[in-house]
CSV table of C-alpha atoms in Angstrom, one decimal:
chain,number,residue,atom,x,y,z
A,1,UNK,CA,10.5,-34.9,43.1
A,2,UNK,CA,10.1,-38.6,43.9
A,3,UNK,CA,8.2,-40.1,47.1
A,4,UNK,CA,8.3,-43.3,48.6
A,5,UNK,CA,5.6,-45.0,50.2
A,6,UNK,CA,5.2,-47.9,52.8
A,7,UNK,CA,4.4,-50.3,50.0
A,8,UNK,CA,8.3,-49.4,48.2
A,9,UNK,CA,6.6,-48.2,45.4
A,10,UNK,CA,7.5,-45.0,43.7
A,11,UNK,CA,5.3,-42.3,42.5
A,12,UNK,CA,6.1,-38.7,40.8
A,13,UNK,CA,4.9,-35.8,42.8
A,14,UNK,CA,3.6,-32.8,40.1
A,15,UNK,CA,5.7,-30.2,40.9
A,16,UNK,CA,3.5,-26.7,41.9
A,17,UNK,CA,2.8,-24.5,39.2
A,18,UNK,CA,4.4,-21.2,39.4
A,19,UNK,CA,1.6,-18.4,39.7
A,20,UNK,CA,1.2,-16.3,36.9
A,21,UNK,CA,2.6,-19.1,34.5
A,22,UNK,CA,-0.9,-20.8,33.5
A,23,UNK,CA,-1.3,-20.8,30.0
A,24,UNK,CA,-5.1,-19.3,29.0
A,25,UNK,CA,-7.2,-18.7,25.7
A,26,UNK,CA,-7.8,-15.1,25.2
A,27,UNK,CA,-11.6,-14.5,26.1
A,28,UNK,CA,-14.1,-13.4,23.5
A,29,UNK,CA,-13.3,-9.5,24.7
A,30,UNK,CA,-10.1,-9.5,22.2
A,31,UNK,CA,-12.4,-10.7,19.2
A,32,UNK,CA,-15.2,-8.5,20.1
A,33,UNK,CA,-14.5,-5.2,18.2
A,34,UNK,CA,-13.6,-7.4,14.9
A,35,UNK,CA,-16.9,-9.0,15.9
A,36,UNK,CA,-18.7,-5.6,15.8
A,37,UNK,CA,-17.0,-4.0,12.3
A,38,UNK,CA,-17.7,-7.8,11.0
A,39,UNK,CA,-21.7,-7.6,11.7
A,40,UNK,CA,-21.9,-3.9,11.3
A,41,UNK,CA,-20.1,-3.7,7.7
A,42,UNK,CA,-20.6,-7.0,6.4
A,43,UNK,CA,-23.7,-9.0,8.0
A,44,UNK,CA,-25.7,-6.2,8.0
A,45,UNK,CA,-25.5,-5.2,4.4
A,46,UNK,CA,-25.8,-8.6,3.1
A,47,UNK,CA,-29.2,-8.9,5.2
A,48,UNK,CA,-30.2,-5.9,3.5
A,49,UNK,CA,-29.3,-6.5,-0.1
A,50,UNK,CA,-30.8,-9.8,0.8
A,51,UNK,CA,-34.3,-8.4,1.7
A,52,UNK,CA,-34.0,-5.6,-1.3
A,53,UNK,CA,-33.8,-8.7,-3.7
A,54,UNK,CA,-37.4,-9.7,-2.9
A,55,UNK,CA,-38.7,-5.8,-3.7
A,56,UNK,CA,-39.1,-3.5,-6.1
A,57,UNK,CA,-37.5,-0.2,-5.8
A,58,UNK,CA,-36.4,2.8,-7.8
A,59,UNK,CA,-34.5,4.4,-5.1
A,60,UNK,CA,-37.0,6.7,-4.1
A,61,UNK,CA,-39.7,6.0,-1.8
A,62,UNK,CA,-40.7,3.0,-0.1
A,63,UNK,CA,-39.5,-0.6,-1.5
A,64,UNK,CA,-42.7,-2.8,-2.4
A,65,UNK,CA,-42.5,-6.7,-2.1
A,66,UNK,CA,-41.8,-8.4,-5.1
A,67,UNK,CA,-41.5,-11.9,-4.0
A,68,UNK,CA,-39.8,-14.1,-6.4
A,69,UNK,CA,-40.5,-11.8,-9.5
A,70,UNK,CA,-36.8,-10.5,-9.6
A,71,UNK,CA,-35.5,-13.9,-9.4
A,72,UNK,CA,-37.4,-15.4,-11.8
A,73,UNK,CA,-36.9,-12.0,-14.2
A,74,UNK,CA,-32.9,-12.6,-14.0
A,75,UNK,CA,-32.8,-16.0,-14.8
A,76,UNK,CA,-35.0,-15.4,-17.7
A,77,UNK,CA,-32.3,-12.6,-19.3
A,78,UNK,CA,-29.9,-14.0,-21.3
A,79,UNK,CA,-28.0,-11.4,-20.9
A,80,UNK,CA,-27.6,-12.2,-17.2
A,81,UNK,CA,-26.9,-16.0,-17.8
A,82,UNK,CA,-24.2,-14.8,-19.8
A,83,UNK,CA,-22.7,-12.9,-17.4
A,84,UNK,CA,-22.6,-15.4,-15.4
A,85,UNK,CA,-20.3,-17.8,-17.3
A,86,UNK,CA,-18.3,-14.6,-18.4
A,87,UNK,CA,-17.4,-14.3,-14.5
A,88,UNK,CA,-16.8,-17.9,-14.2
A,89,UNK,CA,-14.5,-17.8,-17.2
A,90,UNK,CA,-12.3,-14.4,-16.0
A,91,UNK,CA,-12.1,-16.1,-12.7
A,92,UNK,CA,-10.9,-19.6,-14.3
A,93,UNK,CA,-8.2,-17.7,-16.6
A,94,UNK,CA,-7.2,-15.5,-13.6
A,95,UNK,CA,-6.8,-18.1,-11.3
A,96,UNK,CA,-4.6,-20.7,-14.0
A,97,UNK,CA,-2.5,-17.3,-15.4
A,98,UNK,CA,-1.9,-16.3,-11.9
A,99,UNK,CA,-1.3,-19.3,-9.7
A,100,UNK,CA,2.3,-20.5,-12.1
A,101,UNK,CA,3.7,-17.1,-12.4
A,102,UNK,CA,2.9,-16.2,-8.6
A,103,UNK,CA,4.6,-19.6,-7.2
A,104,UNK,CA,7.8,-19.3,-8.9
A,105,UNK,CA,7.9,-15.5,-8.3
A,106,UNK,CA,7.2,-16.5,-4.2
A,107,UNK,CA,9.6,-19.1,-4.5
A,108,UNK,CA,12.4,-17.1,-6.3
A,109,UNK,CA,11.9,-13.8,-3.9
A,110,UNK,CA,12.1,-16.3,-0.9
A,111,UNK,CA,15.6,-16.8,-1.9
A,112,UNK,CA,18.9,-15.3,-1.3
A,113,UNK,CA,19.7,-14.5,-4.8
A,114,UNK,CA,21.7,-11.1,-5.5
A,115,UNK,CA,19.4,-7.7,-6.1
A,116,UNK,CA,16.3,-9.6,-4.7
A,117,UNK,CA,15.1,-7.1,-2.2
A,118,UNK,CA,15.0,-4.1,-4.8
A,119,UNK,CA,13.7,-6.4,-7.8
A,120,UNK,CA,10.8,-7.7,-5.5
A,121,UNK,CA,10.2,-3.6,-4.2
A,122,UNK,CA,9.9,-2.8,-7.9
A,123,UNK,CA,7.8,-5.8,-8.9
A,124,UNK,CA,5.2,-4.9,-6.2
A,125,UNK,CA,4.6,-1.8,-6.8
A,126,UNK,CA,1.4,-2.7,-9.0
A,127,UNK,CA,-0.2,-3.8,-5.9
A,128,UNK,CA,0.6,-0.5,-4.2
A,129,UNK,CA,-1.5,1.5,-7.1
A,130,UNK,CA,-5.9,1.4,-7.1
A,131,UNK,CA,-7.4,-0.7,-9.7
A,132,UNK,CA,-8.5,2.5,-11.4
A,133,UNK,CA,-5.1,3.9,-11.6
A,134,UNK,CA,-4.3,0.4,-13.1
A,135,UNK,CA,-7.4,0.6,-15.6
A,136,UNK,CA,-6.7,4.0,-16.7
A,137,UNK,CA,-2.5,3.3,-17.2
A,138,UNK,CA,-3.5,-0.2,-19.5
A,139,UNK,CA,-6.8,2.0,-21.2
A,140,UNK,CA,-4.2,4.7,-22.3
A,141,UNK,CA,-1.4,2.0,-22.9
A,142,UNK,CA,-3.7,-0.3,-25.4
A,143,UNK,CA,-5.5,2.4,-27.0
A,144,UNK,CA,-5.4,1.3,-30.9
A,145,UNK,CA,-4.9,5.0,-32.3
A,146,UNK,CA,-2.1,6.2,-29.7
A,147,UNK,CA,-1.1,3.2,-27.8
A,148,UNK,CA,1.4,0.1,-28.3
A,149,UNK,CA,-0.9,-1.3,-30.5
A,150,UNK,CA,-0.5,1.5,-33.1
A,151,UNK,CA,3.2,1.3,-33.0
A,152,UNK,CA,3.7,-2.5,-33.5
A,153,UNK,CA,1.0,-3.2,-36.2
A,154,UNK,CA,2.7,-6.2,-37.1
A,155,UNK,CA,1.7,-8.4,-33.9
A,156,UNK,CA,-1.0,-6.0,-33.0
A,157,UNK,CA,-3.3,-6.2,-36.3
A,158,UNK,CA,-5.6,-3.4,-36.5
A,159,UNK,CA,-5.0,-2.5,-33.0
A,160,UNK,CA,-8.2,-2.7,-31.6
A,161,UNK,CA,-7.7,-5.2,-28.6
A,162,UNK,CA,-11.5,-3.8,-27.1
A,163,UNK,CA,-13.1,-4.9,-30.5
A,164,UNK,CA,-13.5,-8.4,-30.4
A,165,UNK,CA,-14.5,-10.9,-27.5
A,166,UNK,CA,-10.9,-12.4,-27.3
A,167,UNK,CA,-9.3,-9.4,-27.2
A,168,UNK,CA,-10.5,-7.8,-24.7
A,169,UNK,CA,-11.5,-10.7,-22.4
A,170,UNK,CA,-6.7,-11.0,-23.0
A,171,UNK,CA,-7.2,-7.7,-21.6
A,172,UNK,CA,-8.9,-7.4,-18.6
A,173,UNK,CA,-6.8,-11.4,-18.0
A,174,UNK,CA,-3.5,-9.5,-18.3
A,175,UNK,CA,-4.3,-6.3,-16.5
A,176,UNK,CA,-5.9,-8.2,-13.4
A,177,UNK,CA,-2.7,-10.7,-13.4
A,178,UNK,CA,-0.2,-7.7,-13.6
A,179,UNK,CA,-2.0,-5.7,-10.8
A,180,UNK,CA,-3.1,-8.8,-8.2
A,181,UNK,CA,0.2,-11.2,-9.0
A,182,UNK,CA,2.2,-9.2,-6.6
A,183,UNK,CA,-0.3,-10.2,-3.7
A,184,UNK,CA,-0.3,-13.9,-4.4
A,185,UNK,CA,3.5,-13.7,-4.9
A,186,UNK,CA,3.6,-12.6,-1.4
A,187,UNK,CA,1.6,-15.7,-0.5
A,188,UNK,CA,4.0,-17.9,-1.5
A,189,UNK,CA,7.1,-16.0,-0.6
A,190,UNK,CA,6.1,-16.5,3.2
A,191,UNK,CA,5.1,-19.7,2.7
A,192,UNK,CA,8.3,-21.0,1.3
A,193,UNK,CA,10.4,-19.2,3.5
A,194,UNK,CA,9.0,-21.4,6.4
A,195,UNK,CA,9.7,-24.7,4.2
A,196,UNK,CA,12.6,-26.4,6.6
A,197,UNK,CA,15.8,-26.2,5.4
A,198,UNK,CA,16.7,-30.4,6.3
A,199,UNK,CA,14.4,-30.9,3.7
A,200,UNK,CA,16.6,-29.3,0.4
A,201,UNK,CA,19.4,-30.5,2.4
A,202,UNK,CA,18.2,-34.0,2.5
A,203,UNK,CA,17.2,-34.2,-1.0
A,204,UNK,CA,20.4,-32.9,-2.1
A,205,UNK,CA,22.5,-35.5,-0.3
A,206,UNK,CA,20.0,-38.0,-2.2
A,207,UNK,CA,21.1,-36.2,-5.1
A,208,UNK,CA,17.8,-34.3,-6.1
A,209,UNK,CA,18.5,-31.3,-8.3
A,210,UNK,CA,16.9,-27.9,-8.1
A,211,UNK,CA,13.9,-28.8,-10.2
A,212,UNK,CA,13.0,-32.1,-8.8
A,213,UNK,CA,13.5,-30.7,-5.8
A,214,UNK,CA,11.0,-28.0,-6.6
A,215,UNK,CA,8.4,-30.6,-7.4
A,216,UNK,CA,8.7,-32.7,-4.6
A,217,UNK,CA,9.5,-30.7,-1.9
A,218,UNK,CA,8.5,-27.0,-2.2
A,219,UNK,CA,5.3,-27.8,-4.5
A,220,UNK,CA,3.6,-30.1,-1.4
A,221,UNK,CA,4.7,-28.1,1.5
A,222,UNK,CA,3.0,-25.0,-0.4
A,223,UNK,CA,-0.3,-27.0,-0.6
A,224,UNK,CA,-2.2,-24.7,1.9
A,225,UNK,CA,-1.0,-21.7,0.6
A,226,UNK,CA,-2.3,-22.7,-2.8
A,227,UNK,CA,-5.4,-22.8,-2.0
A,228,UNK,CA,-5.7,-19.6,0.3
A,229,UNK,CA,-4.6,-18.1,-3.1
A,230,UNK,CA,-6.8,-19.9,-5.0
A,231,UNK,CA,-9.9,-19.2,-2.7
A,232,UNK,CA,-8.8,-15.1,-2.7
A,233,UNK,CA,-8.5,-15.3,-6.7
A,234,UNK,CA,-12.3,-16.9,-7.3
A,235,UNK,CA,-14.0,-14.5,-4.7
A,236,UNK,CA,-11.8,-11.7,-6.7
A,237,UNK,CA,-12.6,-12.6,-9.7
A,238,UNK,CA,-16.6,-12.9,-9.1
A,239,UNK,CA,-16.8,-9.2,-7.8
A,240,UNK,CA,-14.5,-8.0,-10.2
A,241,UNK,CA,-16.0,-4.3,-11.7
A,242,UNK,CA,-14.0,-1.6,-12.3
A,243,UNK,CA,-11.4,-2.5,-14.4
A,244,UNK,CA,-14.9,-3.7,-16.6
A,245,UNK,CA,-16.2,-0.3,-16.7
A,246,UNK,CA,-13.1,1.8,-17.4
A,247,UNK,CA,-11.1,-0.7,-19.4
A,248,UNK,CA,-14.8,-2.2,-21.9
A,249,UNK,CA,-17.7,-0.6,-20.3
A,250,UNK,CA,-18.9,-4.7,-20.7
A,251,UNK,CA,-18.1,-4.4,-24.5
A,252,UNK,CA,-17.8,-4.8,-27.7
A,253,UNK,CA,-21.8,-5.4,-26.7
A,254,UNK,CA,-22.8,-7.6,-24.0
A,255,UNK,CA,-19.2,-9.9,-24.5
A,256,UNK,CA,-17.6,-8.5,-21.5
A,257,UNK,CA,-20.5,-7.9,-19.5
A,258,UNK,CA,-20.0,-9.9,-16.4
A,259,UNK,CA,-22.3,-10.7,-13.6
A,260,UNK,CA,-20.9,-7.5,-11.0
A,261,UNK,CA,-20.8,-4.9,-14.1
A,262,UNK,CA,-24.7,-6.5,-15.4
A,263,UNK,CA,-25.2,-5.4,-11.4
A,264,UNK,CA,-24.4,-2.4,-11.9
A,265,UNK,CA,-26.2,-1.2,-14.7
A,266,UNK,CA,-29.6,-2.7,-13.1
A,267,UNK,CA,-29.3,-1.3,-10.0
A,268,UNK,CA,-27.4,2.1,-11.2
A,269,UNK,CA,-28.4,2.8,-14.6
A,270,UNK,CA,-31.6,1.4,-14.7
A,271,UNK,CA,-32.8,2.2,-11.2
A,272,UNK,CA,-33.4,-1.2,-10.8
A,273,UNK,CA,-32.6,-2.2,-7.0
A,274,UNK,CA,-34.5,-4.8,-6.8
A,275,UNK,CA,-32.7,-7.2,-9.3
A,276,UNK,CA,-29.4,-5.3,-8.6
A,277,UNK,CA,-29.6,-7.1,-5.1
A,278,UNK,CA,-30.5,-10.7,-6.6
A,279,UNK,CA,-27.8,-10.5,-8.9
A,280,UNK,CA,-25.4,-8.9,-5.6
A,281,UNK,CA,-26.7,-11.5,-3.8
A,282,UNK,CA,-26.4,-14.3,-6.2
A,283,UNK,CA,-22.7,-13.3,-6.7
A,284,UNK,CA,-22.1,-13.8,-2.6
A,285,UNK,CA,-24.1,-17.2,-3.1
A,286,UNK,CA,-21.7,-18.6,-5.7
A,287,UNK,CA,-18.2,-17.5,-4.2
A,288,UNK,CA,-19.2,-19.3,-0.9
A,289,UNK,CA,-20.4,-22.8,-2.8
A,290,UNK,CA,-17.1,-22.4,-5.3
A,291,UNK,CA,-14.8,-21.7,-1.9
A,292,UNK,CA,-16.7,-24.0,0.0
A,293,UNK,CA,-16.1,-26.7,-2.9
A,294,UNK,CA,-12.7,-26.2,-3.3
A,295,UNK,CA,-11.9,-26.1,1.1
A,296,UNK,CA,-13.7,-29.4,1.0
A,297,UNK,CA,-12.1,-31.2,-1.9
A,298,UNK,CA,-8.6,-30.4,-1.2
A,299,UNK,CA,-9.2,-31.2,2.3
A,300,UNK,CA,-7.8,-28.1,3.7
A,301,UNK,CA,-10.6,-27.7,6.4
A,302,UNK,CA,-8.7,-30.0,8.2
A,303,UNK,CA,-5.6,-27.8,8.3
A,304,UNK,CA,-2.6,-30.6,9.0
A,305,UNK,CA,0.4,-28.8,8.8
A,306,UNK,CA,2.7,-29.8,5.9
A,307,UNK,CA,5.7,-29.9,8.1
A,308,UNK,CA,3.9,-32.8,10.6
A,309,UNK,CA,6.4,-35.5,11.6
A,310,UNK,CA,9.7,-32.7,11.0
C-alpha cells in the first residue's frame, strides 16, 4: 500500500503484521533439561575426576591430597608415554582406513542404484551390535588354533595375529573400522543426499564424467561433514577400551597398551585412583586440543554452508 503526500513524493506504508505470525527464538526453557543431563552426567564427573587427579586414593576411605605427585609420577612411566602415542597412532589409522571407505559407501548408498536399501540394512548391522559382541565375534574369528588363521596358513603364517605388535595393532584397526564405518557411512549418506542436483547436471552438460565429478563436486560440498566425522573418529579413538581388553588385554606386553586401557589397570587393578584420574583426565585434555585444532584449521567454526550462492 502506497501513500501520497503534499510534497508528491511516494512512500511504502509496512503493511500490519498478522498476530500470531512473529517469528521468535525458542527461550532457554527448551534447552534446559539437556542443560541439566549435560552438567549432571558430564560436567560434574569431569570436575570430579579432575579433583581425584590431585589425590591419592585406594578406593576406600578418605582421598588425601597429592598435589602434583600423580602428574609428575605419569609422565615419568614410560609405559604411560607409550600409551600415549599408541592412542595417537590407532586414532590416526582409524581415522585414514575409515574416512575413504565411509565416503564412497555414503556416496554410493545416497544413490538410486538397484538393491540399495537391503545392501545398506545388511551393511549396518555392525553398528547395531555392542563393541563386546564385536570383540568377542573377531576374538573367536582370529583365534590362531580354531579360527581363519588356522585354516588359511598360507597368508596367515603361524596364525597368531595377537603375537606381534603389527598384528594385532591390524586387528584392533580392522575390527574398529568394520564396527564404527557404518556410522560414518551414514554421515555422508545424508550429506550427499542434500548436494543439489543443478550441480551433477551442470557438470555433465560441461561434459564432466562420474569421477571428475566426484572430485569436484561431491568431495567439496561434503567438506563439513568430513570433519564432523573426523572430529567423532579422534575422540573415539582416544577413549577406545574394550575392544583392548577382550580382543589383547594391551598385549603381546605393553605394545597395545593404550592410554584408556593403562587407565584402567591404575585405577582398577592397581587401586590407583589417583593417577587413574590424571591419565582420565589427560585423555579429555587431548581430544579437546586435537578437535579444537582440527575446527580451527579447516575453518569449520565458521560454518558457511557449501551450497552458498545456489
Amino acid at each position: 500500500m502506497t501513500t501520497t503526500l503534499a510534497t508528491g513524493a511516494v512512500t511504502q506504508r509496512r503493511p500490519a503484521s498478522r498476530a500470531g505470525t512473529a517469528v521468535t527464538r525458542p527461550g532457554f526453557a527448551w534447552a534446559l533439561p539437556a542443560t541439566v543431563f549435560f552438567v549432571l552426567f558430564a560436567i560434574v564427573p569431569l570436575v570430579l575426576v579432575a579433583v581425584l587427579s590431585f589425590t591419592r586414593w585406594n578406593g576406600l576411605g578418605s582421598p588425601e591430597f597429592a598435589g602434583l605427585d600423580n602428574w609428575s609420577r605419569l609422565f615419568d612411566d614410560p609405559v604411560m608415554v607409550k600409551s600415549l602415542w599408541l592412542s595417537l597412532l590407532l586414532t590416526l589409522l582409524g581415522v585414514a582406513v575409515q574416512t575413504p571407505i565411509s565416503i564412497l559407501l555414503g556416496v554410493w548408498a545416497a544413490g538410486n542404484q538397484r538393491n540399495r536399501a537391503v545392501l545398506s540394512a545388511i551393511y549396518f548391522v555392525p553398528l547395531l551390535l555392542s563393541a563386546t559382541a564385536v570383540s568377542v565375534l573377531w576374538r573367536a574369528l582370529l583365534d590362531p588354533n580354531f579360527g581363519i588363521p588356522a585354516e588359511a596358513e598360507w597368508l596367515f603364517g603361524d596364525g597368531n595375529l595377537f603375537g606381534t605388535q603389527t598384528g594385532a595393532i591390524g586387528v584392533l584397526v580392522l575390527v574398529g573400522a568394520w564396527q564404527f564405518t557404518p556410522f560414518h557411512t551414514l554421515i555422508y549418506q545424508g550429506a550427499a543426499r542434500a548436494v543439489p542436483q543443478v550441480l551433477y547436471q551442470a557438470a555433465a552438460i560441461d561434459g564432466a564424467g562420474t569421477v571428475r565429478q566426484f572430485f569436484h563436486i561431491t568431495l567439496p560440498q561434503l567438506r563439513n561433514a568430513i570433519i564432523t566425522s573426523v572430529i567423532l573418529m579422534v575422540v573415539g579413538g582416544l577413549t577406545t577400551f574394550d575392544t583392548v581388553l577382550i580382543l589383547t588385554q594391551g598385549g603381546p606386553g605393553t605394545d597395545t597398551t593404550i592410554s584408556a586401557y593403562y587407565m584402567y589397570q591404575k585405577a582398577f587393578k592397581g587401586f590407583d585412583f589417583g593417577t587413574g584420574s590424571a591419565v582420565a583426565l589427560l585423555l579429555v585434555l587431548v581430544a579437546t586440543v586435537i578437535s579444537l585444532v582440527v575446527v580451527r584449521l579447516s575453518g569449520y567454526d565458521r560454518m558457511r554452508s557449501t551450497t552458498e550462492g545456489l
